[in-house]
Structure formats: C-alpha cells, structure tokens
Short mmCIF file of C-alpha atoms and ligand atoms in Angstrom, two decimals:
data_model
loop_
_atom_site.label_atom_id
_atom_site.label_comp_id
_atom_site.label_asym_id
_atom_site.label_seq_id
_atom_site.Cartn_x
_atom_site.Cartn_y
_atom_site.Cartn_z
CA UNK A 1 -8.92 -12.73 -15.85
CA UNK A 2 -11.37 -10.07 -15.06
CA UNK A 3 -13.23 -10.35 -11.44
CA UNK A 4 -16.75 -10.30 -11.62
CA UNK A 5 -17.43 -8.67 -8.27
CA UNK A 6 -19.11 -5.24 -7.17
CA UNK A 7 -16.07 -3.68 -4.90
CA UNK A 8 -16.43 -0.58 -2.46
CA UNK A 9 -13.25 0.90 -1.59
CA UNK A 10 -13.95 3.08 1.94
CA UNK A 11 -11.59 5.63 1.52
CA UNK A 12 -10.42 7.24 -1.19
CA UNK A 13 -6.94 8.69 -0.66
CA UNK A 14 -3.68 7.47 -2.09
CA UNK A 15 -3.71 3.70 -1.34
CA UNK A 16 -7.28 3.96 -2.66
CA UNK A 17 -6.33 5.65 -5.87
CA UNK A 18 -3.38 3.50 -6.71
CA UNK A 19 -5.17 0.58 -6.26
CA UNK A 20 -8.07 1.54 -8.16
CA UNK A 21 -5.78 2.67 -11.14
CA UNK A 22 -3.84 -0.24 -11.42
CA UNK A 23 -7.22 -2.50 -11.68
CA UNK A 24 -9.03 -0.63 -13.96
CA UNK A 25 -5.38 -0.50 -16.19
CA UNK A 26 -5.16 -3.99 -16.03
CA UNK A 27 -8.75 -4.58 -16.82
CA UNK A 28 -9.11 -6.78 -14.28
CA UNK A 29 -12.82 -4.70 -12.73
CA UNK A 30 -14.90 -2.95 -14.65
CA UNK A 31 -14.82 0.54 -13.28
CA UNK A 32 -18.87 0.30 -12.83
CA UNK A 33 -18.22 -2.44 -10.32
CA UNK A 34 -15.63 -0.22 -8.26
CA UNK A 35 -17.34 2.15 -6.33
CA UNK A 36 -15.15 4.75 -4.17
CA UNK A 37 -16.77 6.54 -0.38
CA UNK A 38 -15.03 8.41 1.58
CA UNK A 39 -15.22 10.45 4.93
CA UNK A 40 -16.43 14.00 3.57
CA UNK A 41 -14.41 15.42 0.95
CA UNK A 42 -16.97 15.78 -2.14
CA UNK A 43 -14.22 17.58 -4.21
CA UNK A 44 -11.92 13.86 -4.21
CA UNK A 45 -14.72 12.09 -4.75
CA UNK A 46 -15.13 14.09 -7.86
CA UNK A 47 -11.68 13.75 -9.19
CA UNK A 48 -11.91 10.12 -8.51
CA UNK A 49 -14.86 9.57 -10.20
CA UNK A 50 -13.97 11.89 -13.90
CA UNK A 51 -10.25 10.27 -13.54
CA UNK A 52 -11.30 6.66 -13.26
CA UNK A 53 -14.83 6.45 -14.59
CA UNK A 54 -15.94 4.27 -11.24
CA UNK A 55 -18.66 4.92 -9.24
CA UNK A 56 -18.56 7.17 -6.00
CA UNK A 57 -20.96 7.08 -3.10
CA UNK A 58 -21.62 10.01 -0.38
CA UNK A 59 -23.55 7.21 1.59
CA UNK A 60 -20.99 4.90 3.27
CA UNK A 61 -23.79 2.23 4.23
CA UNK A 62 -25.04 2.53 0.75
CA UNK A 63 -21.50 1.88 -0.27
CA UNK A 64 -21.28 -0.80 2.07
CA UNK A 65 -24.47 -3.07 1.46
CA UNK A 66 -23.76 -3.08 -2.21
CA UNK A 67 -20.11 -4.71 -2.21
CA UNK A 68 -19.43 -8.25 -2.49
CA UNK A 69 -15.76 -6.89 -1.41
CA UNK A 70 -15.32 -4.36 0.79
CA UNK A 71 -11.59 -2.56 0.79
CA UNK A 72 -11.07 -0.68 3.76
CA UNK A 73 -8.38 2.07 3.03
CA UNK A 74 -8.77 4.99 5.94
CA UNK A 75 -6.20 5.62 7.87
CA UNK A 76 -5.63 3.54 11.62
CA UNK A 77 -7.06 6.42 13.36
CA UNK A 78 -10.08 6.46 11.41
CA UNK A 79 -11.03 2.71 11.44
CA UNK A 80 -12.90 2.75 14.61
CA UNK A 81 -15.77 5.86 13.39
CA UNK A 82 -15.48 3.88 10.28
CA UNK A 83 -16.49 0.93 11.32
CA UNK A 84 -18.64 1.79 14.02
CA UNK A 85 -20.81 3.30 10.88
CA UNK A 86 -20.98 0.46 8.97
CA UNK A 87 -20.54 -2.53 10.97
CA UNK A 88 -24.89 -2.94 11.29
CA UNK A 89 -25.36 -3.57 7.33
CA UNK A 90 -21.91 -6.15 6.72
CA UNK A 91 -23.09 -9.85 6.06
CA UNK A 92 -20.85 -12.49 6.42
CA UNK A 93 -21.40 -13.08 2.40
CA UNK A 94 -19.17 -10.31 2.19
CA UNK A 95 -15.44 -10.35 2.38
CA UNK A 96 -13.75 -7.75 3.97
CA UNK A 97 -10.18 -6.15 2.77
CA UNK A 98 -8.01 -4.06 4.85
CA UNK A 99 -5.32 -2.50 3.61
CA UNK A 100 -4.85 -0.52 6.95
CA UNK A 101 -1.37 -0.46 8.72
CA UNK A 102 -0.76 -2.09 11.94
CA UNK A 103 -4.80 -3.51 12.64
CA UNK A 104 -4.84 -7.34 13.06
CA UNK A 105 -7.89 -9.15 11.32
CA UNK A 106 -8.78 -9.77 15.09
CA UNK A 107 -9.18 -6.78 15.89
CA UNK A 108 -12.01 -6.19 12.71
CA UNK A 109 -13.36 -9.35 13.20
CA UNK A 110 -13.64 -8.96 16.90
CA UNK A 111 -15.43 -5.48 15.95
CA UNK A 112 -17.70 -6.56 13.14
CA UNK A 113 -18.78 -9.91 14.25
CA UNK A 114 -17.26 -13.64 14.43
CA UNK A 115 -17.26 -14.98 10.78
CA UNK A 116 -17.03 -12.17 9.00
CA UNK A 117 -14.31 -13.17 6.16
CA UNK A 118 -11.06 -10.87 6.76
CA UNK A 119 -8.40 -10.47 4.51
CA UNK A 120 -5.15 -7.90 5.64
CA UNK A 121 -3.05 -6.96 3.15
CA UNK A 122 0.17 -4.53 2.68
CA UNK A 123 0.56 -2.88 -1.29
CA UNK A 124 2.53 0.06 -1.92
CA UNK A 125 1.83 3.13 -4.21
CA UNK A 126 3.71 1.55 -7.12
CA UNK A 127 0.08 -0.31 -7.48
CA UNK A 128 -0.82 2.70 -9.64
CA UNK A 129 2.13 1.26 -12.13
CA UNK A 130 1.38 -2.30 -11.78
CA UNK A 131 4.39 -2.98 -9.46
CA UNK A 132 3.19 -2.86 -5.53
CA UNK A 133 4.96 -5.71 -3.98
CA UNK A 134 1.98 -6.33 -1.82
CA UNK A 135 1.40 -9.04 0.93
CA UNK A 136 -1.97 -10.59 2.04
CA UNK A 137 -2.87 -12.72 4.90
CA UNK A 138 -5.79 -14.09 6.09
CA UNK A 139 -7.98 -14.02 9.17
CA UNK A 140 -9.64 -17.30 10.61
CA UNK A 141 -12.53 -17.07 9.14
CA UNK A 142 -11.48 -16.08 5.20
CA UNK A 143 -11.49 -19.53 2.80
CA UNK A 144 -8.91 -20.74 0.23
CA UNK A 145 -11.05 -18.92 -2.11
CA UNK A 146 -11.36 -15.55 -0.49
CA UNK A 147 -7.53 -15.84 -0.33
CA UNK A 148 -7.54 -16.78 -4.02
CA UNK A 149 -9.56 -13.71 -4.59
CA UNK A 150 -7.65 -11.07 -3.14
CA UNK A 151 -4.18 -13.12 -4.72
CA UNK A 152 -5.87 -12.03 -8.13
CA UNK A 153 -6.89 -8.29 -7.13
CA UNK A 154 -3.38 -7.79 -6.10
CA UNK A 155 -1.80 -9.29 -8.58
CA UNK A 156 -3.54 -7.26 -11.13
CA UNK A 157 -1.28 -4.06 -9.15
CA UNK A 158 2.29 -6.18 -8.63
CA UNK A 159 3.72 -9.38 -7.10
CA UNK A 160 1.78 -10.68 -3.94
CA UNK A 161 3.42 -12.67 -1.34
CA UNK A 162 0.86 -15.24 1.05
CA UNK A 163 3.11 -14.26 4.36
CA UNK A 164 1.60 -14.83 8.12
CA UNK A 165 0.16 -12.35 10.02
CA UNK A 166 3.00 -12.05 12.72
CA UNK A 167 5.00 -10.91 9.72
CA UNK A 168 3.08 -8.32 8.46
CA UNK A 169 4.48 -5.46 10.47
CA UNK A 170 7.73 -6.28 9.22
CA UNK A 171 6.21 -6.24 5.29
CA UNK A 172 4.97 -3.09 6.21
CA UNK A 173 8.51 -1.49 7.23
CA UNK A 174 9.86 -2.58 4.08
CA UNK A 175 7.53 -2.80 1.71
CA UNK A 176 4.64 -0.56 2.22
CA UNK A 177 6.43 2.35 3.68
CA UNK A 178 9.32 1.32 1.41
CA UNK A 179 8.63 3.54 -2.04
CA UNK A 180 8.94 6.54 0.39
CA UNK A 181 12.65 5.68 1.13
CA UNK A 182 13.91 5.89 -2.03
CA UNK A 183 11.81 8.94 -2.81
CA UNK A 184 13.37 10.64 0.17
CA UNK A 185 16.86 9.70 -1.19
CA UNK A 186 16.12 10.56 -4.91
CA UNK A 187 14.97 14.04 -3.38
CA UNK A 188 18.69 14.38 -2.21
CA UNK A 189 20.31 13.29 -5.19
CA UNK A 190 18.17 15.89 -6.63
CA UNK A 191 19.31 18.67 -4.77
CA UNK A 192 23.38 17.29 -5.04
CA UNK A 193 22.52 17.53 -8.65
CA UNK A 194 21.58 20.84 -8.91
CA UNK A 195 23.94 21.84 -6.41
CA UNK A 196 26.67 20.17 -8.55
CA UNK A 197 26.01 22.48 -11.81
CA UNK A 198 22.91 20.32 -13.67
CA UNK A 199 19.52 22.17 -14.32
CA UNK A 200 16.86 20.68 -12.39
CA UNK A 201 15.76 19.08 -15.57
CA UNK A 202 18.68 17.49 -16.00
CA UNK A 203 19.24 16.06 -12.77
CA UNK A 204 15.89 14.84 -12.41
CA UNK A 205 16.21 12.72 -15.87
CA UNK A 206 19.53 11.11 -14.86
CA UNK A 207 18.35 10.12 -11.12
CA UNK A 208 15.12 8.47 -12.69
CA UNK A 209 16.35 7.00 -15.37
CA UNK A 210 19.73 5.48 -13.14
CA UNK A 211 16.65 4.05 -10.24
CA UNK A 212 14.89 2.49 -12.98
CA UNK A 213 18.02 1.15 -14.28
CA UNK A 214 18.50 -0.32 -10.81
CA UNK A 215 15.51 -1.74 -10.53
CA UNK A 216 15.56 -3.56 -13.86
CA UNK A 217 19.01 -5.10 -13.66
CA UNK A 218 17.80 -6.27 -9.77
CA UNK A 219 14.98 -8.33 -11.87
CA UNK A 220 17.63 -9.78 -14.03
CA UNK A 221 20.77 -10.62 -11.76
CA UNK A 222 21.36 -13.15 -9.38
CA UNK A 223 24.53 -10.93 -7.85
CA UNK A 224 24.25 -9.76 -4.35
CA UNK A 225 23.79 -6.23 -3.95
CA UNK A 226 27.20 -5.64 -2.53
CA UNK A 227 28.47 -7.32 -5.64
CA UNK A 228 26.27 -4.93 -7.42
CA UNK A 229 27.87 -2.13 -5.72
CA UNK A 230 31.15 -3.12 -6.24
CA UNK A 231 30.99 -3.51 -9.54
CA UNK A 232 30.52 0.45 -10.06
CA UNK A 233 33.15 1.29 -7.60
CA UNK A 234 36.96 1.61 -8.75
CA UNK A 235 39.37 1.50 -6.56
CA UNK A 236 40.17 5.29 -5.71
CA UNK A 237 37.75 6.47 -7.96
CA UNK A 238 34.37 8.46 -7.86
CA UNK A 239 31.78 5.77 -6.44
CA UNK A 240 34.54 5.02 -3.25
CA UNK A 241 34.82 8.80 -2.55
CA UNK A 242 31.12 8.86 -2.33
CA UNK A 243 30.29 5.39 -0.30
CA UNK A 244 33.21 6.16 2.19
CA UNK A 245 30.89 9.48 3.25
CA UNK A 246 27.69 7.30 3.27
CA UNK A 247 29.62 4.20 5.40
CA UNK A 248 31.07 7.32 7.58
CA UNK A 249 27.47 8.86 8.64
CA UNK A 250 26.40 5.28 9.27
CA UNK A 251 24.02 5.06 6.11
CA UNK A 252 23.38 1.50 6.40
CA UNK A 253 22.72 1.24 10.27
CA UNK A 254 20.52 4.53 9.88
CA UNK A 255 18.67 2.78 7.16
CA UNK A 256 18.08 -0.62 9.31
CA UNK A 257 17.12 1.70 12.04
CA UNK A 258 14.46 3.36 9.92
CA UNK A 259 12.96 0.28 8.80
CA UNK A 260 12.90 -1.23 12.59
CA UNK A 261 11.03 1.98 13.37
CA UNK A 262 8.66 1.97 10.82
CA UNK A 263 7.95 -1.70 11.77
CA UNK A 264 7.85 -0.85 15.74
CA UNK A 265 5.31 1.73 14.90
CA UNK A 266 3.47 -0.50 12.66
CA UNK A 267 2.79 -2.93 15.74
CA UNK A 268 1.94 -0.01 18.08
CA UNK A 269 -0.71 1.48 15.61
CA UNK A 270 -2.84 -2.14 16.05
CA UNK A 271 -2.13 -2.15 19.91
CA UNK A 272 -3.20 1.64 20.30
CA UNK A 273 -6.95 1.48 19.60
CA UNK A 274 -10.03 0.61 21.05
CA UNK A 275 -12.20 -1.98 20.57
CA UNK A 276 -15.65 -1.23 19.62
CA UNK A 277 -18.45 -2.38 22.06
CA UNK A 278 -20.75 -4.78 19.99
N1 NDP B 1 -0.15 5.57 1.38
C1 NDP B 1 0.54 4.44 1.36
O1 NDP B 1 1.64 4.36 0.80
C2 NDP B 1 -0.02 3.21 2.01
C3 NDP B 1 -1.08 3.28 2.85
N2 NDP B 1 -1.58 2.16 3.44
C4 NDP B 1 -2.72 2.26 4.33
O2 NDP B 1 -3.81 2.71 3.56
C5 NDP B 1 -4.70 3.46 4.37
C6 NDP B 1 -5.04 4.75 3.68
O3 NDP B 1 -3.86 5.49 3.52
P1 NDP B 1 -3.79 6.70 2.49
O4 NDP B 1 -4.55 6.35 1.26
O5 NDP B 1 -2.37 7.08 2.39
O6 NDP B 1 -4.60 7.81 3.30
P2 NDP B 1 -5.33 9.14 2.77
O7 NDP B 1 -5.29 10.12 3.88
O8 NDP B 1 -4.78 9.53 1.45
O9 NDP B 1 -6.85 8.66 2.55
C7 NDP B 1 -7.65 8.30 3.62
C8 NDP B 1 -9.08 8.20 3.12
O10 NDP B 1 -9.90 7.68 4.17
C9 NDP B 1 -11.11 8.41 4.18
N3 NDP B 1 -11.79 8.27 5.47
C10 NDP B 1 -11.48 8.84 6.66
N4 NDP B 1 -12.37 8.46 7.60
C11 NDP B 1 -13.24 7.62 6.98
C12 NDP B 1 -14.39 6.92 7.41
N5 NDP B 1 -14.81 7.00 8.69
N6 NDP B 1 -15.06 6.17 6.52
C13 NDP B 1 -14.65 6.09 5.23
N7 NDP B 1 -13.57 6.74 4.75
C14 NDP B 1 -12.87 7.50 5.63
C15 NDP B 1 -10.69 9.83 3.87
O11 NDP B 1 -11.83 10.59 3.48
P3 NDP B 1 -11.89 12.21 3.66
O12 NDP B 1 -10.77 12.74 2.80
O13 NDP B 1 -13.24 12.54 3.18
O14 NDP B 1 -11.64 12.47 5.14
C16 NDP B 1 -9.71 9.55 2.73
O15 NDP B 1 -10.40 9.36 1.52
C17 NDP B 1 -3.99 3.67 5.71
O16 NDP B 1 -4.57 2.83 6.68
C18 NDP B 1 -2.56 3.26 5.46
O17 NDP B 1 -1.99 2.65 6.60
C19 NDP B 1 -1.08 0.92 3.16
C20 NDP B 1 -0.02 0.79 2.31
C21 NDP B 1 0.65 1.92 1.71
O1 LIG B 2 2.86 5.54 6.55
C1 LIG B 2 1.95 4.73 6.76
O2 LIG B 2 1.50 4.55 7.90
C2 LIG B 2 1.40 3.92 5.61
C3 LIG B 2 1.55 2.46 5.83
C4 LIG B 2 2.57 2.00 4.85
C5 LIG B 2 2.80 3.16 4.01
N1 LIG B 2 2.12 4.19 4.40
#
C-alpha cells in the first residue's frame, strides 16, 4: 500500500537515511513526496538527494509548510533550535513524527501548540533493511488514524509494536540502541578471529553469516534462548570453555546493566531540556 502523503524528514543523518531507504525500497512513498532538510551540511544533503532520488530543502520552513507529515530526526540537543524555527508555520492539519530519544509528545506539544497531532516513535538502523523493530505511541491529541498512519510507515522498515509512552524509554534501551550491541560484540569476535589465525576476510564472513543464522532460527523456534545455547554447548567441549569466561566476567549482568543505562539515560535526555516560551 503506497502512502499518498508529502513527508519532510528534519534531519538527515542516520535514522533519517535508514528510514528513508527502507520506504522508498518498499515502495511505500514516492521519493518526490519525501523531502530531506537538515541543519547546514549542503554536502549530506547532496548525497541524500543522488542516493535516494527524494527531494532536499536548504529552507527548513519551506520544508516544513509543505509536509502533510513531518519526521523529526535531530538529535535531543538539537530539538529545541529546531523547533523554535519552525514551530510559527506547523498547522494542526499536520501530523508530527518524532523519532527523537528520550522527548515525551508533551514536551513537543507543549512547545508547538495544544492539538498539534504527535506521534513518538523508536526504529532502529536495521530500517535501511526492512527489519527495525520499531515502536510508536501516541500523544493526546493524534487519532486512530494518525496512529494507523505511522503503523504503515513503519511497517514498510520492520515490525511495529503500539506500546505506551511510559514504556518507551525502556524500547529505546533495547531496541533502538540495541543493533549497536551486537555490533560492538561482532567487532570482538572480529578481532578473536583474526587473533586466532583467520584473515580478516575470513573472520568477518563466518561472524556474519553465524548472526544471521541466529537471527533466522530465533524467527523460527519457540526454544528459549538458554535452550538455544545449550544446544551448541557439549559438555567439556569448546562452547563451555568459552561461556564459563563470559559467565566469569559477569557478561550477562554487564549486559542488563548496559541496557538499564541506556534506558536511565533515555529518561534523563526528555527531563534535561527546556521548554520553549510560546
Ligand atoms: N541512530 C540511531 O540508531 C537512532 C537514532 N534515533 C534518534 O534519531 C535522531 C537522529 O539521530 P541520528 O540520525 O543518529 O543523528 P545524526 O547526527 O546522524 O543526524 C542528525 C541530523 O539532524 C540535523 N539537525 C541538527 N539540528 C537541526 C535543526 N535545528 N533542524 C533540522 N535538522 C537539524 C543534522 O543536520 P546537520 O548535519 O546539517 O547539522 C543531521 O542531519 C536522534 O534524536 C536519535 O535519538 C532513534 C533511533 C535510533
Ligand atoms: O544513541 C542514541 O541516543 C540513539 C537513540 C537510540 C539509538 N541511538
């Protein structure tokens, strides 16, 4: 089902780019309805624009008063200047998407005006593949349909899950920051590999292709992942050796910790910034 609205994407960094790939692979916008704005940087704009045949815009108001959907993809610390800028020429006919950590739709509505529609959602980079598990949640004054519409965007980049706002700090420990986890880890197994006698080349096909094979056979099992684990590990044999270390630095408490720190900072990023003064 392709989506018949014009859709402004304020920022254009990585979240930006991954989303915008995944729609225009799935054919669910036509890349002259996407149009991409951004802070400054002319050169990204440029790269965006050849890469994905969307528009770009170096006016952000232009950008702005030409949406029907508005995705707002800076980082926290650039929401207030961004908004501040456009706040003047958004009409309540417009729906607004954030895809910034931490902020609560109170916080933009409270900033751009009562019933401004407000949708918050979480992806993840694997949007540029098709597979974000995203989140979305609405604010109070977004309809059944806005919520419909967004469901459809995101679906077109992965799975979506309808979750409520006080648990979208926790989606964001594990989901949105979550492709960097196993990115830092495959990093390591790199280096073991290398470090064990394999050619970089070599190492970096077997990792991949093993985490895909993980991924896929999570898709189609209903076994626990300690049965999962188990399952490779013989008794005195390779995989033991190698979980005893990871059980003996803690791996699975360090993980948990990592994930409640991501989500702590989560929540302070939408407590640490100011409202704007209508
Ligand atoms: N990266 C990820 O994995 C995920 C990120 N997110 C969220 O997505 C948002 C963007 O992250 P990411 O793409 O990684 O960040 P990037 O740094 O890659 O991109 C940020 C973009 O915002 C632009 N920008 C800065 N200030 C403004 C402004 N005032 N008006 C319009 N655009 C502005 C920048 O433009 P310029 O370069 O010109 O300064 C840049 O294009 C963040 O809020 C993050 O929390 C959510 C889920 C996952
Ligand atoms: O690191 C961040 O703050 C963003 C939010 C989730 C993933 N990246």
């Amino acid at each position: 089902m392709q989506i018949n609205k014009k859709i402004t994407f304020l920022g254009a960094g990585s979240m930006a780019e991954a989303i915008i790939g995944g729609l225009i692979s799935r054919d669910i916008v036509a890349p002259h309805s996407i149009t991409a704005a951004n802070l400054q940087d002319q050169k990204r704009l440029n790269y965006i624009k050849e890469t994905y045949k969307i528009k770009t815009q170096a006016n952000r108001l232009e950008a702005t008063d030409s949406a029907d959907i508005i995705i707002l993809a800076m980082k926290p610390k650039n929401f207030h200047d961004a908004i501040s800028h456009i706040k003047h020429v958004i009409s309540k006919d417009q729906l607004i998407v954030s895809v910034i950590a931490g902020i609560p739709t109170s916080q933009i509505e409270e900033t751009l005006g009562e019933d401004i529609p407000v949708i918050r959602t979480m992806p993840n980079t694997s949007a540029k593949v098709g597979e974000s598990a995203s989140a979305i949640c609405r604010g109070k004054h977004a309809t059944d349909a806005h919520l419909f519409t967004v469901e459809t965007l995101f679906n077109a980049i992965g799975t979506v899950s309808i979750v409520e706002e006080a648990q979208m700090d926790a989606v964001t420990g594990i989901a949105g920051s979550g492709p960097a986890y196993f990115y830092y880890m495959i990093e390591a197994m790199e280096k073991a590999g290398c470090e064990a006698g394999l050619s970089e080349e070599q190492t970096h096909e077997l990792v991949r292709q093993t985490i895909i094979g993980v991924g896929k056979r999570l898709q189609n099992t209903s076994k626990s992942p300690k049965e999962l684990y188990q399952e490779v590990m013989s008794p005195g044999g390779t995989t033991e050796a190698g979980i005893h270390t990871l059980a003996k630095h803690h791996f699975q408490e360090t993980v948990q910790e990592a994930v409640g720190n991501a989500v702590t900072r989560s929540k302070e990023l939408g407590q640490s910034l100011p409202t704007i003064q209508k």
